PDB file of C-alpha atoms in Angstrom:
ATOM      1  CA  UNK E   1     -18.064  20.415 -26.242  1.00 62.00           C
ATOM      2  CA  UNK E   2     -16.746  18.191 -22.948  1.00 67.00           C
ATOM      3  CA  UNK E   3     -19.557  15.471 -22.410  1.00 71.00           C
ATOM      4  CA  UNK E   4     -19.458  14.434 -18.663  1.00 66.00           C
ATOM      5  CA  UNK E   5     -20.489  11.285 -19.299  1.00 69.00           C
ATOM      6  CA  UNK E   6     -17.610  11.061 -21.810  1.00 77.00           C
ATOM      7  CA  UNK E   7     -15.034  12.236 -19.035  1.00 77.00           C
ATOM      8  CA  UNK E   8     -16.655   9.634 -16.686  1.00 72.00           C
ATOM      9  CA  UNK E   9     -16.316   6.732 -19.060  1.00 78.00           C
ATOM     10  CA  UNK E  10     -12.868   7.548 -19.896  1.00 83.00           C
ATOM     11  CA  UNK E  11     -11.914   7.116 -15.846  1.00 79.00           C
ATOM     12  CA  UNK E  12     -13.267   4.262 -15.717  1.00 77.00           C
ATOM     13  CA  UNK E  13     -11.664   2.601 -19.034  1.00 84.00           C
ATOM     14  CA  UNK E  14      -8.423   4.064 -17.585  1.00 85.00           C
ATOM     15  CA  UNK E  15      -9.435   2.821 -14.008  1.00 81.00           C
ATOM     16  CA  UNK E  16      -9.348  -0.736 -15.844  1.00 82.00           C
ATOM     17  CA  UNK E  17      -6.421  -0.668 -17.787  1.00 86.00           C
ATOM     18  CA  UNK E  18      -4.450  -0.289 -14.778  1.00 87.00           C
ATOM     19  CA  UNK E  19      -6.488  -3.039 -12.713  1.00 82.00           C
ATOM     20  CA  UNK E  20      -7.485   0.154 -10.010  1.00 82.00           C
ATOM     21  CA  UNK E  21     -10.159  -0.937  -7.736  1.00 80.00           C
ATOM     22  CA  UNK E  22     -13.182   1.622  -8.859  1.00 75.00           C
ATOM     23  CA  UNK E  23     -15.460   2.563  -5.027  1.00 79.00           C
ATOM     24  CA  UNK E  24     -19.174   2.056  -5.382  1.00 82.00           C
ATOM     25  CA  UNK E  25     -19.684   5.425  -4.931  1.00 83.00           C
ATOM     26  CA  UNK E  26     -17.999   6.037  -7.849  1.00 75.00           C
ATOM     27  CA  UNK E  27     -20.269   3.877 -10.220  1.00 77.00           C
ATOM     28  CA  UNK E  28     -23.082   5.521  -8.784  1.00 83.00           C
ATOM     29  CA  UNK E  29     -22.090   9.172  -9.208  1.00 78.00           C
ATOM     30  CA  UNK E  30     -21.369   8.100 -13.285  1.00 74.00           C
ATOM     31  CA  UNK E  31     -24.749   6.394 -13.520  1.00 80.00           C
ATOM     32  CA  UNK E  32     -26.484   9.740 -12.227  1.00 84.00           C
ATOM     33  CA  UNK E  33     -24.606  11.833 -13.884  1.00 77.00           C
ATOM     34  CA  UNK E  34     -24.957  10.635 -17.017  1.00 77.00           C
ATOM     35  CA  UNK E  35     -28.509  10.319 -16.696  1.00 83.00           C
ATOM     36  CA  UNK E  36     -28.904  13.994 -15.701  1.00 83.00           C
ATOM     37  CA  UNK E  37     -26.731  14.766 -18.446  1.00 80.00           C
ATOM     38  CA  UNK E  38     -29.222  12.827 -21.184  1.00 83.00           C
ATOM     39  CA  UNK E  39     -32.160  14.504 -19.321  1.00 87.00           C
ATOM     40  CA  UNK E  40     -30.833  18.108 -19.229  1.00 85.00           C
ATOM     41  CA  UNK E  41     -30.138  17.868 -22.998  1.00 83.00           C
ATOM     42  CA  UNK E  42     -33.433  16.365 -23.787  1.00 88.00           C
ATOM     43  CA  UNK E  43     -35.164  18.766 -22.061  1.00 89.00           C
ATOM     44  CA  UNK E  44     -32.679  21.463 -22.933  1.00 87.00           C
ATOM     45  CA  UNK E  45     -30.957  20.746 -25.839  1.00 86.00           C
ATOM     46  CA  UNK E  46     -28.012  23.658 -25.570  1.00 86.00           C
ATOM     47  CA  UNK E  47     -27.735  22.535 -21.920  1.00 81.00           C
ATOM     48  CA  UNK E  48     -23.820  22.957 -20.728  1.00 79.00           C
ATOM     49  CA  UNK E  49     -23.420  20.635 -18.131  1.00 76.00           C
ATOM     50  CA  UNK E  50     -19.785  21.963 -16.732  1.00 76.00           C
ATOM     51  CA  UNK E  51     -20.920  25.689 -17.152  1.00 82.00           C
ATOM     52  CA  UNK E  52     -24.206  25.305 -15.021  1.00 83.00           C
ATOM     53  CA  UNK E  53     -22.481  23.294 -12.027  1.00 82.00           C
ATOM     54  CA  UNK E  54     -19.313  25.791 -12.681  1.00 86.00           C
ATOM     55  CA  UNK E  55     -20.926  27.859  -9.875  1.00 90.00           C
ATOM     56  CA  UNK E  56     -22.020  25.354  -7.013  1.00 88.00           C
ATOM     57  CA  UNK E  57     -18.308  23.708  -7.679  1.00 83.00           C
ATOM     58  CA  UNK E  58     -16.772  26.988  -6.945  1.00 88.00           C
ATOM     59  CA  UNK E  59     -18.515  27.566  -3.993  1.00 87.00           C
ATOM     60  CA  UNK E  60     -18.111  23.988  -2.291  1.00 83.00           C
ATOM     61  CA  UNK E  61     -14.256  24.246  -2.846  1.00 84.00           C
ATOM     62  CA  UNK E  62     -14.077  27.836  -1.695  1.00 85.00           C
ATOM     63  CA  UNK E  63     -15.490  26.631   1.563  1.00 81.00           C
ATOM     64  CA  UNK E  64     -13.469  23.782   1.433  1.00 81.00           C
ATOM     65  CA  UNK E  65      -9.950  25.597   1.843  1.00 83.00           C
ATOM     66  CA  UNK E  66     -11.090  28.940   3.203  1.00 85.00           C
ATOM     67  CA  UNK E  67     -10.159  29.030   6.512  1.00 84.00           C
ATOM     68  CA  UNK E  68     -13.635  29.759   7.514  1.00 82.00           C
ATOM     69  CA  UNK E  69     -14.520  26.201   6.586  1.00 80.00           C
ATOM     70  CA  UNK E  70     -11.195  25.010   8.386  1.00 79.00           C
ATOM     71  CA  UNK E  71     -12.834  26.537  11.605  1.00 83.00           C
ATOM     72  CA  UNK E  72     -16.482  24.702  10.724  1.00 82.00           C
ATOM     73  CA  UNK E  73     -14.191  21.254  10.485  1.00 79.00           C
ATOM     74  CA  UNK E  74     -12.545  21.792  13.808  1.00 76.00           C
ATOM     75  CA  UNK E  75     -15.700  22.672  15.378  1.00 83.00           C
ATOM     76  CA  UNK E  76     -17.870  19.464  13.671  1.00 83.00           C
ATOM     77  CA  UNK E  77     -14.509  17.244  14.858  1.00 80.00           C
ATOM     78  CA  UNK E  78     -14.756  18.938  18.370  1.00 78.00           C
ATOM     79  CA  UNK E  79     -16.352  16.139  20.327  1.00 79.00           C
ATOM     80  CA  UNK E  80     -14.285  13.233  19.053  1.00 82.00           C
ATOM     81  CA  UNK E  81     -11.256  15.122  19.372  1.00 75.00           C
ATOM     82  CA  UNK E  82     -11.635  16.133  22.817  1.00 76.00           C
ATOM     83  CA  UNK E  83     -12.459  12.564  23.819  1.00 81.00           C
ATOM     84  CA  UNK E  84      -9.322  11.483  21.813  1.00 83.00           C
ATOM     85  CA  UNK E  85      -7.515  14.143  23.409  1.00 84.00           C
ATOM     86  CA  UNK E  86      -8.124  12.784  26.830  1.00 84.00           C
ATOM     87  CA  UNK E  87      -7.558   9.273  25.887  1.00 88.00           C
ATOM     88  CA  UNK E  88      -3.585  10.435  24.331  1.00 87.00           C
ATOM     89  CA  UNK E  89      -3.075  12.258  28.075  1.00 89.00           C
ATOM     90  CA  UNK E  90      -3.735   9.123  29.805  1.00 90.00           C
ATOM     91  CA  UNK E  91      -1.929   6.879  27.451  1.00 88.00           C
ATOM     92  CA  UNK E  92       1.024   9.516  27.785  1.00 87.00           C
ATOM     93  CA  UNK E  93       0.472   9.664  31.280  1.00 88.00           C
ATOM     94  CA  UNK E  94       0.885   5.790  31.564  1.00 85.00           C
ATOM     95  CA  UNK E  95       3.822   5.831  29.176  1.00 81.00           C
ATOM     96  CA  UNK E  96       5.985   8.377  31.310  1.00 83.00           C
ATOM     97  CA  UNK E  97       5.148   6.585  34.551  1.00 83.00           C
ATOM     98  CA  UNK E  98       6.531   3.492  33.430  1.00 79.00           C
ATOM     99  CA  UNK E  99       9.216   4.739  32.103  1.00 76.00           C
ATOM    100  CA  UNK E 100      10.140   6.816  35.434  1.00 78.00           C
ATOM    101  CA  UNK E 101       9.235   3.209  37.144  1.00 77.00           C
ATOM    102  CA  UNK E 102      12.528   1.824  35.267  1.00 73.00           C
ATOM    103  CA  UNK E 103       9.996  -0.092  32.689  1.00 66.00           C
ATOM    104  CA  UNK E 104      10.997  -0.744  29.878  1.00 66.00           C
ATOM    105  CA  UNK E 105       9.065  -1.264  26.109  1.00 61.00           C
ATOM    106  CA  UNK E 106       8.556  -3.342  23.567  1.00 60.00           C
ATOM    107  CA  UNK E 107       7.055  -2.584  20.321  1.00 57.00           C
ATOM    108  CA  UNK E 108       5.365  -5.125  18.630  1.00 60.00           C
ATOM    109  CA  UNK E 109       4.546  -4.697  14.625  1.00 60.00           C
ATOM    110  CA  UNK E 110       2.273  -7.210  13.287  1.00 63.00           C
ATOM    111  CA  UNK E 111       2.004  -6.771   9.520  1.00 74.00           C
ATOM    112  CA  UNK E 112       2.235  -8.819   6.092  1.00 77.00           C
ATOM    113  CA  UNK E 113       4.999  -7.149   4.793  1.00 77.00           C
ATOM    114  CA  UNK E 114       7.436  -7.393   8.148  1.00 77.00           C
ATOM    115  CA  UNK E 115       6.127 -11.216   7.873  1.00 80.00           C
ATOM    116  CA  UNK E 116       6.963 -11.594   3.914  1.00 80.00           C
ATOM    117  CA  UNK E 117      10.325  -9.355   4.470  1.00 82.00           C
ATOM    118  CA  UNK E 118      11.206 -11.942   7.308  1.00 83.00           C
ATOM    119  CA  UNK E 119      10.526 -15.012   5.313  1.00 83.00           C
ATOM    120  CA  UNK E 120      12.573 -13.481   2.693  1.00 84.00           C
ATOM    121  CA  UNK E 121      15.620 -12.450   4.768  1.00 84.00           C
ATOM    122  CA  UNK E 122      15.288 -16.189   6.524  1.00 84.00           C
ATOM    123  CA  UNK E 123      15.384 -18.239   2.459  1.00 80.00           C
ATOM    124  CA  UNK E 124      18.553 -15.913   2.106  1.00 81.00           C
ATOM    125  CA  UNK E 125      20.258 -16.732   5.257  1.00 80.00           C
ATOM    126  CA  UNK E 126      19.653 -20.600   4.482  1.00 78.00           C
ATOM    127  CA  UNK E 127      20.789 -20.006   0.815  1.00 76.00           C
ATOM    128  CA  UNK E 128      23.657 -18.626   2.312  1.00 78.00           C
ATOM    129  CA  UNK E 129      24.276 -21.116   4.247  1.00 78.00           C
ATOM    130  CA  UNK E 130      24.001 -24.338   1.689  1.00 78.00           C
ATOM    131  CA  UNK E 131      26.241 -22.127  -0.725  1.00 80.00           C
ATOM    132  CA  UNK E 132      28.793 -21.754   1.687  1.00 81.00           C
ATOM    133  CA  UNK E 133      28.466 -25.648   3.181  1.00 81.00           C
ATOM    134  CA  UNK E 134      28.656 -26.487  -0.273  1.00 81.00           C
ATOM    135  CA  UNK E 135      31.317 -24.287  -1.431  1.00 82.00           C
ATOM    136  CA  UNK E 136      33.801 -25.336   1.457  1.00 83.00           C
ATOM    137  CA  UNK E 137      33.183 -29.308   0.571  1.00 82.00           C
ATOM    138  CA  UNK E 138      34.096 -28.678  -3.115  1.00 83.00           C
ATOM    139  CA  UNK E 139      37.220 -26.828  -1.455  1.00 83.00           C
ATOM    140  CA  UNK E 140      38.028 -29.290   0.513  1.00 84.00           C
ATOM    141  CA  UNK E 141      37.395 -32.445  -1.963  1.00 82.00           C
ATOM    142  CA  UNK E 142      40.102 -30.068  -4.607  1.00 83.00           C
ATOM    143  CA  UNK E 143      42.349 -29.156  -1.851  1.00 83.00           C
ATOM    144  CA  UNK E 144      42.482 -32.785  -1.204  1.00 78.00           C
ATOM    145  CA  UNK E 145      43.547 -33.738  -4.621  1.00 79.00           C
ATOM    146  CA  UNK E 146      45.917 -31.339  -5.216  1.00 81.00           C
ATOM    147  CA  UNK E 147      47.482 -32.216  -1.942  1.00 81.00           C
ATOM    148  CA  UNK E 148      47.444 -36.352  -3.123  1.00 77.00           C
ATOM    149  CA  UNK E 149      47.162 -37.557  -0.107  1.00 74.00           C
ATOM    150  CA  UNK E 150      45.217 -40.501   0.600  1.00 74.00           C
ATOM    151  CA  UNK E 151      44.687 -41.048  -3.460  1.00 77.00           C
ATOM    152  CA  UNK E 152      42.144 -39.181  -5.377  1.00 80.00           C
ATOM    153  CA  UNK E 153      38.960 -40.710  -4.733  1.00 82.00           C
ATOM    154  CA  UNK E 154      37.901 -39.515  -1.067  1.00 81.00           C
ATOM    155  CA  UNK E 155      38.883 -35.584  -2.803  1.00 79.00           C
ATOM    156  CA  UNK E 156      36.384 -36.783  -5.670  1.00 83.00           C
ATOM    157  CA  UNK E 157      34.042 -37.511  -3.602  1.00 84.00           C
ATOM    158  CA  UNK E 158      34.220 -34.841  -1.239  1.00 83.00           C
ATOM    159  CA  UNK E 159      33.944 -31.958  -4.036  1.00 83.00           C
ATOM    160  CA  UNK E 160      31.089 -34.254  -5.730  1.00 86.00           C
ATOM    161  CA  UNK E 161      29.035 -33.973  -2.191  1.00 86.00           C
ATOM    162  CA  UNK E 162      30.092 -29.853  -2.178  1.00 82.00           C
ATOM    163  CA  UNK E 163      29.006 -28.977  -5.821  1.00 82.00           C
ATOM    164  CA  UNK E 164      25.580 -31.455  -4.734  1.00 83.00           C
ATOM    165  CA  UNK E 165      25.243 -29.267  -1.255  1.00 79.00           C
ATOM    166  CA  UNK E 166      25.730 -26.076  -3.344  1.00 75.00           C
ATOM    167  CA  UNK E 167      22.657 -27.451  -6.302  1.00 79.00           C
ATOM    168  CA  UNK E 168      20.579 -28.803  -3.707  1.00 76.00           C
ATOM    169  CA  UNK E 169      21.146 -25.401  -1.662  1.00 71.00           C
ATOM    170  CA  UNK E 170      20.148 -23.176  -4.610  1.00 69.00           C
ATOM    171  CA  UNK E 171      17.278 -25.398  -5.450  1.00 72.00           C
ATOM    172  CA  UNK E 172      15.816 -25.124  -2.601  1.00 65.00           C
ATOM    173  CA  UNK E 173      16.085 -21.697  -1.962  1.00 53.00           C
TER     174      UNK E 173
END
């Protein structure tokens, strides 16, 4: 025997396990199901829950991808669609004038995830840039003492100040 209420509870443990946000409608549709569930079975204790909606589910999904209900869509989205219809000619209308003008576009995307992708690619570029500052200094400060020119402390220095460039420039990053 499959208890709905069972079935129902189980979604909604799994629902939590995996931090899923759960829609109000949801809850509500569990809380009356299960208590026409525990009424049907008091009032009929043999009472198969599945079996006697079995039917009505058939029938709603039938019209659902029967092309009869396909047509009853169309025809209920009708209204909207026609005004949205119109408002895509215009906009297309527009679009090809300027263009035929010699205009010329810009598209603009405003989102969190182009802003977080920039701020990402912009931490790189400056860690790239510190490694590379601080890279070239330590070159320089070891090409200067193997050269000995000038003694050895200025090429100390100078690859002390790189390798500190290249710390500070991954630390920051």
């Amino acid at each position: 025997e499959i208890s709905f209420a069972q079935v129902l509870i189980r979604l909604f443990e799994t629902a939590r396990r995996f931090d899923m946000v759960v829609q109000p409608q949801l809850v509500l549709l569990q809380k009356t199901l299960v208590n026409i569930e525990g009424l049907g079975r008091e009032l009929y204790p043999k009472l198969d829950l599945w079996q006697t909606a079995k039917p009505f589910l058939e029938r709603w999904a039938e019209r659902k991808r029967s092309p009869l209900g396909a047509i009853e869509r169309l025809i209920k989205a009708l209204p909207t669609l026609g005004d949205e219809i119109v408002e895509t000619a215009r906009t297309l209308r527009t679009a090809l004038k300027r263009a035929a003008d010699g205009g010329e576009y810009e598209v603009k995307w405003k989102s969190e995830e182009l802003a977080r992708i920039e701020r990402t690619l912009k931490r790189e570029r400056h860690h790239r840039y510190w490694a590379a500052l601080g890279v070239a200094l330590a070159l320089s400060g070891a090409i200067w003492l193997g050269l000995g020119v000038g003694g050895a402390l200025p090429g100390l220095v100078i690859s002390s100040i790189g390798l500190a460039v290249l710390i500070v420039g991954l630390i920051r990053s």
